[in-house]
Tab-separated table of N, CA and C in Angstrom:
chain	number	residue	atom	x	y	z
A	67	MET	N	-75.385	267.609	16.825
A	67	MET	CA	-74.552	266.566	17.372
A	67	MET	C	-74.106	266.996	18.769
A	68	GLN	N	-74.249	266.092	19.702
A	68	GLN	CA	-73.904	266.388	21.078
A	68	GLN	C	-72.797	265.435	21.521
A	69	PHE	N	-71.781	265.969	22.200
A	69	PHE	CA	-70.674	265.168	22.715
A	69	PHE	C	-70.838	265.028	24.215
A	70	VAL	N	-70.498	263.843	24.665
A	70	VAL	CA	-70.551	263.583	26.097
A	70	VAL	C	-69.127	263.321	26.574
A	71	LEU	N	-68.705	264.030	27.554
A	71	LEU	CA	-67.372	263.864	28.115
A	71	LEU	C	-67.480	262.904	29.306
A	72	LEU	N	-66.795	261.823	29.204
A	72	LEU	CA	-66.770	260.853	30.300
A	72	LEU	C	-65.500	261.047	31.106
A	73	ARG	N	-65.658	261.102	32.379
A	73	ARG	CA	-64.487	261.180	33.252
A	73	ARG	C	-64.318	259.834	33.941
A	74	VAL	N	-63.174	259.248	33.666
A	74	VAL	CA	-62.872	257.960	34.280
A	74	VAL	C	-61.781	258.210	35.310
A	75	PRO	N	-62.076	257.937	36.554
A	75	PRO	CA	-61.051	258.173	37.579
A	75	PRO	C	-59.890	257.199	37.383
A	76	ILE	N	-58.696	257.710	37.522
A	76	ILE	CA	-57.496	256.880	37.403
A	76	ILE	C	-57.053	256.500	38.800
A	77	ASP	N	-56.882	255.217	38.995
A	77	ASP	CA	-56.441	254.710	40.292
A	77	ASP	C	-54.913	254.590	40.271
A	78	PRO	N	-54.193	255.462	40.988
A	78	PRO	CA	-52.732	255.417	40.948
A	78	PRO	C	-52.146	254.155	41.559
A	79	THR	N	-52.920	253.412	42.348
A	79	THR	CA	-52.388	252.194	42.952
A	79	THR	C	-52.319	251.049	41.952
A	80	THR	N	-53.005	251.164	40.824
A	80	THR	CA	-52.953	250.093	39.829
A	80	THR	C	-52.123	250.483	38.614
A	81	MET	N	-51.597	251.691	38.607
A	81	MET	CA	-50.771	252.140	37.489
A	81	MET	C	-49.315	251.784	37.743
A	82	PRO	N	-48.592	251.405	36.690
A	82	PRO	CA	-47.158	251.173	36.877
A	82	PRO	C	-46.438	252.480	37.201
A	83	LEU	N	-45.399	252.390	37.983
A	83	LEU	CA	-44.584	253.531	38.335
A	83	LEU	C	-43.202	253.266	37.766
A	84	THR	N	-42.656	254.213	37.002
A	84	THR	CA	-41.343	254.024	36.397
A	84	THR	C	-40.428	255.171	36.784
A	85	GLY	N	-39.121	254.928	36.694
A	85	GLY	CA	-38.158	255.976	37.015
A	85	GLY	C	-36.741	255.497	36.859
A	86	GLU	N	-35.825	256.301	37.328
A	86	GLU	CA	-34.398	256.007	37.251
A	86	GLU	C	-33.809	255.942	38.652
A	87	ILE	N	-32.873	255.032	38.837
A	87	ILE	CA	-32.149	254.966	40.110
A	87	ILE	C	-30.907	255.828	39.950
A	88	ASN	N	-31.108	257.096	40.068
A	88	ASN	CA	-30.022	258.074	40.083
A	88	ASN	C	-30.190	258.948	41.314
A	89	ASP	N	-31.410	259.385	41.530
A	89	ASP	CA	-31.700	260.235	42.675
A	89	ASP	C	-32.022	259.412	43.914
A	90	LEU	N	-32.658	258.273	43.715
A	90	LEU	CA	-32.981	257.348	44.806
A	90	LEU	C	-32.129	256.092	44.645
A	91	SER	N	-31.725	255.512	45.743
A	91	SER	CA	-31.001	254.242	45.676
A	91	SER	C	-32.011	253.096	45.711
A	92	LEU	N	-31.534	251.906	45.398
A	92	LEU	CA	-32.406	250.732	45.466
A	92	LEU	C	-32.925	250.531	46.883
A	93	SER	N	-32.081	250.745	47.876
A	93	SER	CA	-32.541	250.568	49.264
A	93	SER	C	-33.659	251.549	49.605
A	94	GLU	N	-33.572	252.776	49.091
A	94	GLU	CA	-34.632	253.757	49.335
A	94	GLU	C	-35.923	253.385	48.608
A	95	LEU	N	-35.799	252.824	47.414
A	95	LEU	CA	-36.990	252.366	46.682
A	95	LEU	C	-37.692	251.236	47.428
A	96	ILE	N	-36.897	250.259	47.870
A	96	ILE	CA	-37.466	249.129	48.618
A	96	ILE	C	-38.141	249.646	49.881
A	97	GLU	N	-37.470	250.557	50.571
A	97	GLU	CA	-38.046	251.146	51.785
A	97	GLU	C	-39.369	251.842	51.473
A	98	LEU	N	-39.411	252.615	50.403
A	98	LEU	CA	-40.622	253.337	50.021
A	98	LEU	C	-41.791	252.379	49.796
A	99	PHE	N	-41.571	251.355	48.974
A	99	PHE	CA	-42.663	250.431	48.650
A	99	PHE	C	-43.058	249.566	49.855
A	100	CYS	N	-42.091	249.146	50.643
A	100	CYS	CA	-42.418	248.318	51.806
A	100	CYS	C	-43.125	249.132	52.886
A	101	ASN	N	-42.675	250.349	53.127
A	101	ASN	CA	-43.336	251.184	54.136
A	101	ASN	C	-44.741	251.581	53.717
A	102	ARG	N	-44.975	251.686	52.433
A	102	ARG	CA	-46.322	251.991	51.934
A	102	ARG	C	-47.155	250.715	51.757
A	103	ARG	N	-46.561	249.579	52.142
A	103	ARG	CA	-47.253	248.281	52.159
A	103	ARG	C	-47.809	247.910	50.785
A	104	LYS	N	-46.993	248.093	49.751
A	104	LYS	CA	-47.400	247.786	48.384
A	104	LYS	C	-47.197	246.313	48.068
A	105	THR	N	-48.023	245.810	47.172
A	105	THR	CA	-47.883	244.462	46.624
A	105	THR	C	-47.633	244.620	45.137
A	106	GLY	N	-46.617	243.912	44.643
A	106	GLY	CA	-46.325	243.982	43.219
A	106	GLY	C	-44.899	243.583	42.924
A	107	ARG	N	-44.485	243.870	41.680
A	107	ARG	CA	-43.140	243.513	41.232
A	107	ARG	C	-42.365	244.780	40.891
A	108	LEU	N	-41.205	244.910	41.486
A	108	LEU	CA	-40.277	245.988	41.174
A	108	LEU	C	-39.216	245.388	40.255
A	109	THR	N	-39.197	245.830	38.997
A	109	THR	CA	-38.219	245.352	38.025
A	109	THR	C	-37.187	246.450	37.841
A	110	VAL	N	-35.925	246.095	37.994
A	110	VAL	CA	-34.845	247.065	37.867
A	110	VAL	C	-33.905	246.588	36.760
A	111	GLU	N	-33.742	247.450	35.749
A	111	GLU	CA	-32.892	247.134	34.598
A	111	GLU	C	-31.519	247.767	34.782
A	112	TYR	N	-30.511	246.920	34.984
A	112	TYR	CA	-29.125	247.356	35.086
A	112	TYR	C	-28.400	246.982	33.798
A	113	PRO	N	-27.274	247.625	33.494
A	113	PRO	CA	-26.480	247.173	32.348
A	113	PRO	C	-26.032	245.712	32.517
A	114	GLN	N	-25.870	245.250	33.770
A	114	GLN	CA	-25.424	243.887	34.059
A	114	GLN	C	-26.544	242.853	33.969
A	115	GLY	N	-27.793	243.286	33.912
A	115	GLY	CA	-28.914	242.353	33.864
A	115	GLY	C	-30.148	242.932	34.534
A	116	THR	N	-31.154	242.103	34.666
A	116	THR	CA	-32.442	242.527	35.225
A	116	THR	C	-32.670	241.890	36.587
A	117	ALA	N	-33.059	242.724	37.542
A	117	ALA	CA	-33.416	242.250	38.880
A	117	ALA	C	-34.917	242.394	39.056
A	118	GLN	N	-35.521	241.426	39.729
A	118	GLN	CA	-36.946	241.502	40.034
A	118	GLN	C	-37.135	241.257	41.518
A	119	PHE	N	-37.902	242.163	42.133
A	119	PHE	CA	-38.195	242.083	43.556
A	119	PHE	C	-39.706	242.026	43.704
A	120	TYR	N	-40.199	240.980	44.353
A	120	TYR	CA	-41.639	240.816	44.552
A	120	TYR	C	-41.972	241.220	45.982
A	121	LEU	N	-42.934	242.106	46.092
A	121	LEU	CA	-43.304	242.667	47.380
A	121	LEU	C	-44.722	242.292	47.752
A	122	LYS	N	-44.906	242.049	49.026
A	122	LYS	CA	-46.237	241.914	49.626
A	122	LYS	C	-46.280	242.983	50.700
A	123	PRO	N	-47.428	243.332	51.202
A	123	PRO	CA	-47.498	244.453	52.144
A	123	PRO	C	-46.414	244.418	53.225
A	124	GLY	N	-45.466	245.343	53.092
A	124	GLY	CA	-44.429	245.493	54.093
A	124	GLY	C	-43.275	244.527	54.018
A	125	ALA	N	-43.132	243.750	52.937
A	125	ALA	CA	-42.076	242.738	52.885
A	125	ALA	C	-41.629	242.453	51.459
A	126	ILE	N	-40.366	242.032	51.343
A	126	ILE	CA	-39.866	241.455	50.089
A	126	ILE	C	-40.009	239.949	50.271
A	127	VAL	N	-40.731	239.286	49.385
A	127	VAL	CA	-40.931	237.848	49.535
A	127	VAL	C	-40.089	237.032	48.553
A	128	HIS	N	-39.657	237.671	47.462
A	128	HIS	CA	-38.824	236.963	46.481
A	128	HIS	C	-38.000	237.982	45.716
A	129	ALA	N	-36.762	237.614	45.413
A	129	ALA	CA	-35.896	238.452	44.594
A	129	ALA	C	-35.108	237.545	43.670
A	130	ALA	N	-34.885	238.021	42.448
A	130	ALA	CA	-34.108	237.262	41.474
A	130	ALA	C	-33.270	238.216	40.644
A	131	PHE	N	-32.021	237.838	40.416
A	131	PHE	CA	-31.128	238.584	39.533
A	131	PHE	C	-30.336	237.537	38.778
A	132	GLU	N	-30.674	237.365	37.499
A	132	GLU	CA	-30.100	236.285	36.683
A	132	GLU	C	-30.325	234.968	37.436
A	133	ASP	N	-29.248	234.285	37.855
A	133	ASP	CA	-29.412	233.005	38.539
A	133	ASP	C	-29.327	233.107	40.057
A	134	LEU	N	-29.211	234.319	40.584
A	134	LEU	CA	-29.230	234.501	42.040
A	134	LEU	C	-30.670	234.676	42.505
A	135	ASN	N	-30.989	234.128	43.660
A	135	ASN	CA	-32.321	234.265	44.248
A	135	ASN	C	-32.207	234.682	45.699
A	136	GLY	N	-33.282	235.231	46.213
A	136	GLY	CA	-33.362	235.573	47.624
A	136	GLY	C	-32.475	236.738	48.010
A	137	ALA	N	-31.957	236.673	49.240
A	137	ALA	CA	-31.151	237.766	49.781
A	137	ALA	C	-29.900	238.018	48.949
A	138	GLU	N	-29.314	236.956	48.362
A	138	GLU	CA	-28.115	237.132	47.534
A	138	GLU	C	-28.401	238.044	46.345
A	139	ALA	N	-29.573	237.921	45.752
A	139	ALA	CA	-29.954	238.775	44.623
A	139	ALA	C	-30.099	240.227	45.080
A	140	VAL	N	-30.699	240.432	46.241
A	140	VAL	CA	-30.851	241.790	46.777
A	140	VAL	C	-29.480	242.384	47.064
A	141	HIS	N	-28.620	241.610	47.729
A	141	HIS	CA	-27.299	242.111	48.099
A	141	HIS	C	-26.487	242.495	46.862
A	142	TYR	N	-26.539	241.679	45.814
A	142	TYR	CA	-25.802	242.011	44.596
A	142	TYR	C	-26.364	243.288	43.960
A	143	ALA	N	-27.679	243.393	43.867
A	143	ALA	CA	-28.302	244.563	43.240
A	143	ALA	C	-27.978	245.841	44.007
A	144	LEU	N	-27.827	245.752	45.315
A	144	LEU	CA	-27.497	246.942	46.116
A	144	LEU	C	-26.138	247.527	45.746
A	145	THR	N	-25.259	246.721	45.171
A	145	THR	CA	-23.923	247.200	44.820
A	145	THR	C	-23.898	247.940	43.488
A	146	LEU	N	-24.991	247.896	42.728
A	146	LEU	CA	-25.005	248.457	41.378
A	146	LEU	C	-25.638	249.845	41.337
A	147	PRO	N	-25.000	250.786	40.634
A	147	PRO	CA	-25.581	252.123	40.482
A	147	PRO	C	-26.356	252.231	39.173
A	148	ASN	N	-27.046	253.307	39.008
A	148	ASN	CA	-27.677	253.707	37.744
A	148	ASN	C	-28.464	252.600	37.048
A	149	ALA	N	-29.743	252.698	37.182
A	149	ALA	CA	-30.640	251.727	36.548
A	149	ALA	C	-31.992	252.381	36.353
A	150	SER	N	-32.801	251.748	35.551
A	150	SER	CA	-34.185	252.201	35.431
A	150	SER	C	-35.063	251.170	36.134
A	151	PHE	N	-36.174	251.626	36.668
A	151	PHE	CA	-37.048	250.707	37.387
A	151	PHE	C	-38.492	250.897	36.938
A	152	ARG	N	-39.259	249.862	37.220
A	152	ARG	CA	-40.692	249.871	36.937
A	152	ARG	C	-41.369	249.060	38.034
A	153	PHE	N	-42.329	249.664	38.689
A	153	PHE	CA	-43.112	248.951	39.696
A	153	PHE	C	-44.492	248.677	39.128
A	154	GLN	N	-44.853	247.394	39.122
A	154	GLN	CA	-46.169	246.991	38.641
A	154	GLN	C	-46.942	246.413	39.824
A	155	PRO	N	-48.002	247.089	40.234
A	155	PRO	CA	-48.764	246.628	41.394
A	155	PRO	C	-49.555	245.356	41.100
A	156	GLU	N	-49.861	244.673	42.191
A	156	GLU	CA	-50.746	243.500	42.183
A	156	GLU	C	-50.192	242.299	41.424
A	157	ILE	N	-48.882	242.217	41.202
A	157	ILE	CA	-48.288	241.025	40.589
A	157	ILE	C	-47.751	240.153	41.718
A	158	GLU	N	-48.163	238.910	41.722
A	158	GLU	CA	-47.785	237.972	42.784
A	158	GLU	C	-46.434	237.324	42.491
A	159	ALA	N	-45.718	236.988	43.538
A	159	ALA	CA	-44.415	236.325	43.425
A	159	ALA	C	-44.594	234.881	42.942
A	160	PRO	N	-43.713	234.406	42.048
A	160	PRO	CA	-43.795	233.026	41.588
A	160	PRO	C	-43.345	232.025	42.648
A	161	GLU	N	-42.558	232.493	43.612
A	161	GLU	CA	-42.091	231.646	44.705
A	161	GLU	C	-41.701	232.544	45.872
A	162	LYS	N	-41.372	231.929	46.998
A	162	LYS	CA	-40.940	232.693	48.169
A	162	LYS	C	-39.506	232.295	48.484
A	163	SER	N	-38.596	233.251	48.343
A	163	SER	CA	-37.188	232.956	48.596
A	163	SER	C	-36.616	233.775	49.752
A	164	ILE	N	-37.443	234.646	50.344
A	164	ILE	CA	-36.977	235.484	51.448
A	164	ILE	C	-37.973	235.370	52.603
A	165	ASP	N	-37.458	234.987	53.775
A	165	ASP	CA	-38.292	234.853	54.971
A	165	ASP	C	-37.929	235.857	56.052
A	166	GLN	N	-37.110	236.838	55.722
A	166	GLN	CA	-36.671	237.839	56.693
A	166	GLN	C	-37.401	239.151	56.445
A	167	PRO	N	-37.454	240.018	57.443
A	167	PRO	CA	-38.004	241.352	57.204
A	167	PRO	C	-37.141	242.097	56.183
A	168	TRP	N	-37.767	242.980	55.411
A	168	TRP	CA	-37.025	243.694	54.376
A	168	TRP	C	-35.873	244.494	54.971
A	169	THR	N	-36.056	245.006	56.179
A	169	THR	CA	-34.998	245.803	56.806
A	169	THR	C	-33.756	244.956	57.063
A	170	SER	N	-33.949	243.708	57.482
A	170	SER	CA	-32.812	242.813	57.733
A	170	SER	C	-32.047	242.531	56.449
A	171	VAL	N	-32.780	242.256	55.381
A	171	VAL	CA	-32.146	241.922	54.100
A	171	VAL	C	-31.350	243.116	53.582
A	172	VAL	N	-31.966	244.287	53.560
A	172	VAL	CA	-31.311	245.483	53.019
A	172	VAL	C	-30.153	245.916	53.912
A	173	LEU	N	-30.378	245.988	55.218
A	173	LEU	CA	-29.309	246.442	56.114
A	173	LEU	C	-28.136	245.476	56.131
A	174	ASP	N	-28.397	244.172	56.026
A	174	ASP	CA	-27.315	243.194	55.958
A	174	ASP	C	-26.499	243.402	54.678
A	175	GLY	N	-27.182	243.651	53.564
A	175	GLY	CA	-26.477	243.915	52.310
A	175	GLY	C	-25.648	245.187	52.384
A	176	LEU	N	-26.201	246.246	52.957
A	176	LEU	CA	-25.465	247.503	53.088
A	176	LEU	C	-24.281	247.362	54.047
A	177	ARG	N	-24.461	246.578	55.113
A	177	ARG	CA	-23.366	246.326	56.063
A	177	ARG	C	-22.224	245.603	55.365
A	178	LYS	N	-22.550	244.604	54.539
A	178	LYS	CA	-21.505	243.861	53.831
A	178	LYS	C	-20.761	244.760	52.848
A	179	ILE	N	-21.476	245.665	52.208
A	179	ILE	CA	-20.828	246.616	51.298
A	179	ILE	C	-19.866	247.496	52.087
A	180	ASP	N	-20.309	248.012	53.252
A	180	ASP	CA	-19.457	248.856	54.092
A	180	ASP	C	-18.213	248.117	54.571
A	181	GLU	N	-18.355	246.809	54.816
A	181	GLU	CA	-17.224	246.017	55.297
A	181	GLU	C	-16.319	245.554	54.166
A	182	GLY	N	-16.670	245.881	52.927
A	182	GLY	CA	-15.841	245.471	51.797
A	182	GLY	C	-16.094	244.057	51.333
A	183	VAL	N	-17.213	243.483	51.732
A	183	VAL	CA	-17.565	242.137	51.308
A	183	VAL	C	-18.353	242.255	50.005
A	184	VAL	N	-17.866	241.599	48.975
A	184	VAL	CA	-18.491	241.700	47.662
A	184	VAL	C	-19.267	240.413	47.388
A	185	PRO	N	-20.553	240.522	47.044
A	185	PRO	CA	-21.323	239.311	46.760
A	185	PRO	C	-20.885	238.665	45.450
A	186	ILE	N	-21.115	237.381	45.355
A	186	ILE	CA	-20.852	236.654	44.114
A	186	ILE	C	-21.720	237.243	43.020
A	187	LYS	N	-21.141	237.436	41.858
A	187	LYS	CA	-21.895	237.982	40.731
A	187	LYS	C	-22.756	236.888	40.115
A	188	PRO	N	-23.920	237.277	39.597
A	188	PRO	CA	-24.753	236.280	38.926
A	188	PRO	C	-24.077	235.803	37.646
A	189	SER	N	-24.405	234.611	37.263
A	189	SER	CA	-23.817	234.030	36.067
A	189	SER	C	-24.932	233.592	35.127
A	190	PRO	N	-24.878	234.029	33.865
A	190	PRO	CA	-25.938	233.634	32.936
A	190	PRO	C	-26.000	232.134	32.702
A	191	ASN	N	-24.880	231.412	32.926
A	191	ASN	CA	-24.916	229.963	32.714
A	191	ASN	C	-25.294	229.198	33.965
A	192	GLY	N	-25.555	229.912	35.068
A	192	GLY	CA	-26.118	229.271	36.256
A	192	GLY	C	-25.139	228.678	37.232
A	193	ASP	N	-23.816	228.848	37.053
A	193	ASP	CA	-22.905	228.179	37.958
A	193	ASP	C	-22.723	228.885	39.294
A	194	SER	N	-23.222	230.103	39.451
A	194	SER	CA	-23.060	230.761	40.750
A	194	SER	C	-23.977	230.159	41.805
A	195	LYS	N	-24.970	229.374	41.415
A	195	LYS	CA	-25.823	228.721	42.412
A	195	LYS	C	-25.009	227.759	43.263
A	196	LEU	N	-23.900	227.296	42.719
A	196	LEU	CA	-23.055	226.387	43.469
A	196	LEU	C	-22.208	227.125	44.499
A	197	ARG	N	-22.109	228.471	44.374
A	197	ARG	CA	-21.224	229.244	45.230
A	197	ARG	C	-21.977	230.377	45.901
A	198	LEU	N	-22.984	230.107	46.669
A	198	LEU	CA	-23.741	231.166	47.321
A	198	LEU	C	-23.060	231.580	48.622
A	199	HIS	N	-21.891	232.171	48.465
A	199	HIS	CA	-21.170	232.718	49.601
A	199	HIS	C	-20.577	234.046	49.163
A	200	TYR	N	-19.962	234.741	50.088
A	200	TYR	CA	-19.413	236.047	49.784
A	200	TYR	C	-17.901	235.991	49.788
A	201	GLU	N	-17.299	236.777	48.926
A	201	GLU	CA	-15.852	236.896	48.880
A	201	GLU	C	-15.489	238.253	49.447
A	202	THR	N	-14.396	238.307	50.195
A	202	THR	CA	-13.963	239.573	50.763
A	202	THR	C	-12.978	240.229	49.806
A	203	VAL	N	-13.113	241.531	49.674
A	203	VAL	CA	-12.186	242.270	48.837
A	203	VAL	C	-10.824	242.269	49.515
A	204	ASP	N	-9.773	242.038	48.762
A	204	ASP	CA	-8.395	242.039	49.251
A	204	ASP	C	-8.141	241.011	50.348
A	205	ALA	N	-8.923	239.969	50.403
A	205	ALA	CA	-8.678	238.929	51.400
A	205	ALA	C	-7.586	237.997	50.881
A	206	PRO	N	-6.660	237.598	51.740
A	206	PRO	CA	-5.623	236.680	51.277
A	206	PRO	C	-6.239	235.320	50.973
A	207	ALA	N	-5.711	234.694	49.957
A	207	ALA	CA	-6.208	233.363	49.584
A	207	ALA	C	-5.848	232.387	50.697
A	208	GLN	N	-6.772	231.540	51.036
A	208	GLN	CA	-6.517	230.560	52.076
A	208	GLN	C	-6.004	229.284	51.439
A	209	ALA	N	-4.884	228.817	51.958
A	209	ALA	CA	-4.302	227.594	51.416
A	209	ALA	C	-5.052	226.392	51.957
A	210	ILE	N	-5.194	225.400	51.117
A	210	ILE	CA	-5.810	224.142	51.533
A	210	ILE	C	-4.699	223.282	52.109
A	211	PRO	N	-4.843	222.831	53.334
A	211	PRO	CA	-3.765	222.045	53.931
A	211	PRO	C	-3.549	220.741	53.171
A	212	GLU	N	-2.285	220.443	52.963
A	212	GLU	CA	-1.950	219.195	52.274
A	212	GLU	C	-1.941	218.071	53.296
A	213	GLU	N	-2.145	216.852	52.802
A	213	GLU	CA	-2.103	215.706	53.704
A	213	GLU	C	-0.667	215.478	54.136
A	214	SER	N	-0.486	215.262	55.379
A	214	SER	CA	0.842	215.033	55.926
A	214	SER	C	1.163	213.547	55.861
A	215	GLY	N	2.364	213.250	55.470
A	215	GLY	CA	2.806	211.858	55.435
A	215	GLY	C	2.802	211.253	56.821
A	216	ASP	N	3.086	212.083	57.848
A	216	ASP	CA	3.104	211.588	59.228
A	216	ASP	C	1.720	211.105	59.641
A	217	ASP	N	0.660	211.826	59.210
A	217	ASP	CA	-0.693	211.411	59.558
A	217	ASP	C	-1.033	210.076	58.914
A	218	VAL	N	-0.612	209.907	57.673
A	218	VAL	CA	-0.891	208.660	56.959
A	218	VAL	C	-0.144	207.513	57.624
A	219	ASN	N	1.126	207.736	57.990
A	219	ASN	CA	1.912	206.693	58.663
A	219	ASN	C	1.314	206.340	60.017
A	220	ALA	N	0.878	207.342	60.767
A	220	ALA	CA	0.281	207.094	62.075
A	220	ALA	C	-0.999	206.281	61.929
A	221	PHE	N	-1.773	206.552	60.902
A	221	PHE	CA	-2.996	205.810	60.674
A	221	PHE	C	-2.666	204.360	60.313
A	222	GLY	N	-1.592	204.164	59.544
A	222	GLY	CA	-1.165	202.812	59.186
A	222	GLY	C	-0.772	202.006	60.403
A	223	VAL	N	-0.077	202.648	61.355
A	223	VAL	CA	0.307	201.982	62.597
A	223	VAL	C	-0.944	201.581	63.364
A	224	LEU	N	-1.928	202.439	63.386
A	224	LEU	CA	-3.170	202.172	64.091
A	224	LEU	C	-3.863	200.959	63.480
A	225	LEU	N	-3.911	200.893	62.156
A	225	LEU	CA	-4.567	199.775	61.491
A	225	LEU	C	-3.806	198.469	61.668
A	226	SER	N	-2.472	198.554	61.775
A	226	SER	CA	-1.672	197.330	61.869
A	226	SER	C	-1.925	196.591	63.173
A	227	GLN	N	-2.562	197.216	64.132
A	227	GLN	CA	-2.867	196.562	65.392
A	227	GLN	C	-4.001	195.554	65.248
A	228	TYR	N	-4.736	195.595	64.134
A	228	TYR	CA	-5.853	194.713	63.936
A	228	TYR	C	-5.535	193.754	62.789
A	229	PRO	N	-5.472	192.446	63.057
A	229	PRO	CA	-5.055	191.471	62.041
A	229	PRO	C	-5.994	191.450	60.829
A	230	GLU	N	-7.268	191.728	60.994
A	230	GLU	CA	-8.187	191.658	59.870
A	230	GLU	C	-7.977	192.799	58.859
A	231	SER	N	-7.183	193.818	59.253
A	231	SER	CA	-6.922	194.916	58.307
A	231	SER	C	-5.653	194.705	57.517
A	232	ALA	N	-4.944	193.629	57.767
A	232	ALA	CA	-3.696	193.366	57.040
A	232	ALA	C	-4.027	193.051	55.578
A	233	PRO	N	-3.119	193.457	54.655
A	233	PRO	CA	-3.375	193.223	53.228
A	233	PRO	C	-3.267	191.800	52.809
């Protein structure tokens, strides 16, 4: 009986890459994959939920975290520590939600973190899509101006000049 040993070369560009975000930050991971011009999906599992970043050579083209999409999803994920990740090459994005260079998206998110601006958290029921803005930490609440009776009276005087507006 004779055995034949077959050697099959393993292509590391088609193998998934997995790890933990403890030694590397999310921004460093994005930088690594974008600078190496990789195409695929970077899935990051946080205790708060799952983020998915779709990359094409040198760019992030789509990001999703629960109901957040685009740059908002990236910015929120940048605020979270400790996660596990998996990069799967050659997976195409289901849509395009980011039209900026990856450096702009990441640096803008890091700048907002440094300035104390906290992104809206994703919501499993989808209501954060209505509020795609940022809240500042320790910012005083802004009062909504009430309607002034003087403004209403002045408007009434203005209308009274025209006979067709009389009741």
